[in-house]
């Protein structure tokens, strides 16, 4: 009984020390205080937003159906591929996961961890689409495929690729 009581006292003491920010170096309470302090400071040392997940070394993106310099007709079917990552809907940050973006006649890639803009030349496929159809004017166009995380933060050059196509009249 005495042991149980003193254990309870230790926890109580540890909590009190943590909350008040004071550290009591009494030998018997050091361990408890150290644990409590770790728990107490953890949320402070992390930012509220998850960091951009790491890109596996073998991961890459590619256009499945378009070859460099290819002549195509509009609307252009574009199939998007990725290896080493899964394609998921936007919204939450998951490891080894993200969604596709196509940049039309714009940047070749968006540096990590920049959030990709959303307009007529920066298309998001936040519902985990892997295929789309683009209406393009006749002439030469550069399409960049860019993978980004659930918060639209670009994985950078490593998970991007470009293709030049020629849309015939
Ligand atoms: Cu996006």
GROMACS .gro file of N, CA and C in nm, residues 61-63 66 68 78-81 99-110 116 121-125 132 134 136 141-148 154 156-157 159-165:
model
  144
   61UNK      N    1   0.760   1.013  -6.168
   61UNK     CA    2   0.634   1.029  -6.242
   61UNK      C    3   0.664   1.028  -6.392
   62UNK      N    4   0.562   0.993  -6.469
   62UNK     CA    5   0.581   0.986  -6.614
   62UNK      C    6   0.446   0.997  -6.685
   63UNK      N    7   0.452   1.043  -6.810
   63UNK     CA    8   0.331   1.041  -6.893
   63UNK      C    9   0.324   0.902  -6.955
   66UNK      N   10   0.210   0.967  -7.371
   66UNK     CA   11   0.263   1.073  -7.457
   66UNK      C   12   0.414   1.058  -7.472
   68UNK      N   13   0.779   1.222  -7.622
   68UNK     CA   14   0.842   1.350  -7.648
   68UNK      C   15   0.832   1.384  -7.798
   78UNK      N   16  -0.455   1.243  -7.165
   78UNK     CA   17  -0.328   1.236  -7.092
   78UNK      C   18  -0.342   1.134  -6.979
   79UNK      N   19  -0.257   1.035  -6.982
   79UNK     CA   20  -0.255   0.935  -6.874
   79UNK      C   21  -0.130   0.959  -6.790
   80UNK      N   22  -0.153   0.972  -6.659
   80UNK     CA   23  -0.044   1.008  -6.568
   80UNK      C   24  -0.002   0.886  -6.485
   81UNK      N   25   0.130   0.869  -6.471
   81UNK     CA   26   0.179   0.753  -6.397
   81UNK      C   27   0.279   0.792  -6.289
   99UNK      N   28  -0.108   1.356  -5.524
   99UNK     CA   29  -0.193   1.359  -5.644
   99UNK      C   30  -0.122   1.437  -5.754
  100UNK      N   31  -0.175   1.419  -5.876
  100UNK     CA   32  -0.110   1.477  -5.994
  100UNK      C   33  -0.154   1.621  -6.020
  101UNK      N   34  -0.065   1.692  -6.089
  101UNK     CA   35  -0.094   1.826  -6.140
  101UNK      C   36  -0.035   1.834  -6.280
  102UNK      N   37  -0.103   1.905  -6.367
  102UNK     CA   38  -0.046   1.932  -6.499
  102UNK      C   39  -0.031   2.082  -6.514
  103UNK      N   40   0.089   2.123  -6.550
  103UNK     CA   41   0.117   2.265  -6.575
  103UNK      C   42   0.128   2.280  -6.727
  104UNK      N   43   0.042   2.363  -6.782
  104UNK     CA   44   0.036   2.378  -6.927
  104UNK      C   45   0.112   2.504  -6.970
  105UNK      N   46   0.218   2.485  -7.047
  105UNK     CA   47   0.301   2.597  -7.095
  105UNK      C   48   0.337   2.691  -6.978
  106UNK      N   49   0.372   2.633  -6.868
  106UNK     CA   50   0.406   2.712  -6.749
  106UNK      C   51   0.542   2.663  -6.697
  107UNK      N   52   0.556   2.652  -6.565
  107UNK     CA   53   0.684   2.606  -6.508
  107UNK      C   54   0.711   2.461  -6.549
  108UNK      N   55   0.840   2.424  -6.549
  108UNK     CA   56   0.875   2.284  -6.576
  108UNK      C   57   0.852   2.200  -6.451
  109UNK      N   58   0.864   2.263  -6.338
  109UNK     CA   59   0.832   2.199  -6.210
  109UNK      C   60   0.814   2.308  -6.107
  110UNK      N   61   0.752   2.273  -5.996
  110UNK     CA   62   0.736   2.367  -5.884
  110UNK      C   63   0.829   2.319  -5.773
  116UNK      N   64   0.117   2.446  -5.497
  116UNK     CA   65   0.091   2.469  -5.639
  116UNK      C   66  -0.035   2.553  -5.657
  121UNK      N   67  -0.386   2.716  -6.615
  121UNK     CA   68  -0.265   2.647  -6.660
  121UNK      C   69  -0.201   2.562  -6.550
  122UNK      N   70  -0.264   2.560  -6.433
  122UNK     CA   71  -0.215   2.476  -6.322
  122UNK      C   72  -0.332   2.391  -6.275
  123UNK      N   73  -0.340   2.271  -6.331
  123UNK     CA   74  -0.456   2.185  -6.305
  123UNK      C   75  -0.425   2.086  -6.193
  124UNK      N   76  -0.520   2.076  -6.102
  124UNK     CA   77  -0.509   1.981  -5.989
  124UNK      C   78  -0.598   1.861  -6.015
  125UNK      N   79  -0.549   1.744  -5.981
  125UNK     CA   80  -0.630   1.623  -5.991
  125UNK      C   81  -0.646   1.565  -5.851
  132UNK      N   82  -0.684   1.230  -6.790
  132UNK     CA   83  -0.765   1.349  -6.817
  132UNK      C   84  -0.768   1.376  -6.967
  134UNK      N   85  -0.738   1.710  -7.229
  134UNK     CA   86  -0.708   1.853  -7.235
  134UNK      C   87  -0.745   1.909  -7.372
  136UNK      N   88  -0.655   2.177  -7.622
  136UNK     CA   89  -0.539   2.264  -7.646
  136UNK      C   90  -0.548   2.326  -7.784
  141UNK      N   91   0.305   2.272  -7.748
  141UNK     CA   92   0.275   2.291  -7.606
  141UNK      C   93   0.370   2.208  -7.521
  142UNK      N   94   0.400   2.261  -7.403
  142UNK     CA   95   0.480   2.186  -7.306
  142UNK      C   96   0.391   2.153  -7.187
  143UNK      N   97   0.381   2.026  -7.158
  143UNK     CA   98   0.306   1.981  -7.041
  143UNK      C   99   0.404   1.934  -6.935
  144UNK      N  100   0.386   1.984  -6.814
  144UNK     CA  101   0.467   1.936  -6.702
  144UNK      C  102   0.376   1.859  -6.607
  145UNK      N  103   0.422   1.742  -6.567
  145UNK     CA  104   0.349   1.662  -6.471
  145UNK      C  105   0.419   1.680  -6.336
  146UNK      N  106   0.341   1.720  -6.238
  146UNK     CA  107   0.401   1.748  -6.105
  146UNK      C  108   0.320   1.677  -5.997
  147UNK      N  109   0.389   1.600  -5.916
  147UNK     CA  110   0.324   1.531  -5.804
  147UNK      C  111   0.338   1.617  -5.679
  148UNK      N  112   0.231   1.619  -5.597
  148UNK     CA  113   0.235   1.698  -5.473
  148UNK      C  114   0.159   1.625  -5.365
  154UNK      N  115   0.427   2.086  -5.351
  154UNK     CA  116   0.502   2.014  -5.454
  154UNK      C  117   0.614   1.929  -5.394
  156UNK      N  118   0.855   1.869  -5.577
  156UNK     CA  119   0.971   1.926  -5.645
  156UNK      C  120   1.009   1.855  -5.773
  157UNK      N  121   1.127   1.890  -5.821
  157UNK     CA  122   1.175   1.842  -5.951
  157UNK      C  123   1.181   1.689  -5.958
  159UNK      N  124   0.988   1.465  -5.853
  159UNK     CA  125   0.860   1.401  -5.891
  159UNK      C  126   0.790   1.487  -5.997
  160UNK      N  127   0.867   1.521  -6.100
  160UNK     CA  128   0.809   1.596  -6.212
  160UNK      C  129   0.871   1.546  -6.341
  161UNK      N  130   0.801   1.574  -6.449
  161UNK     CA  131   0.855   1.543  -6.580
  161UNK      C  132   0.784   1.632  -6.682
  162UNK      N  133   0.845   1.653  -6.797
  162UNK     CA  134   0.779   1.735  -6.899
  162UNK      C  135   0.774   1.660  -7.031
  163UNK      N  136   0.682   1.700  -7.115
  163UNK     CA  137   0.675   1.646  -7.250
  163UNK      C  138   0.632   1.759  -7.344
  164UNK      N  139   0.696   1.764  -7.460
  164UNK     CA  140   0.658   1.863  -7.562
  164UNK      C  141   0.572   1.792  -7.666
  165UNK      N  142   0.459   1.851  -7.694
  165UNK     CA  143   0.370   1.790  -7.794
  165UNK      C  144   0.331   1.895  -7.897
   0.00000   0.00000   0.00000
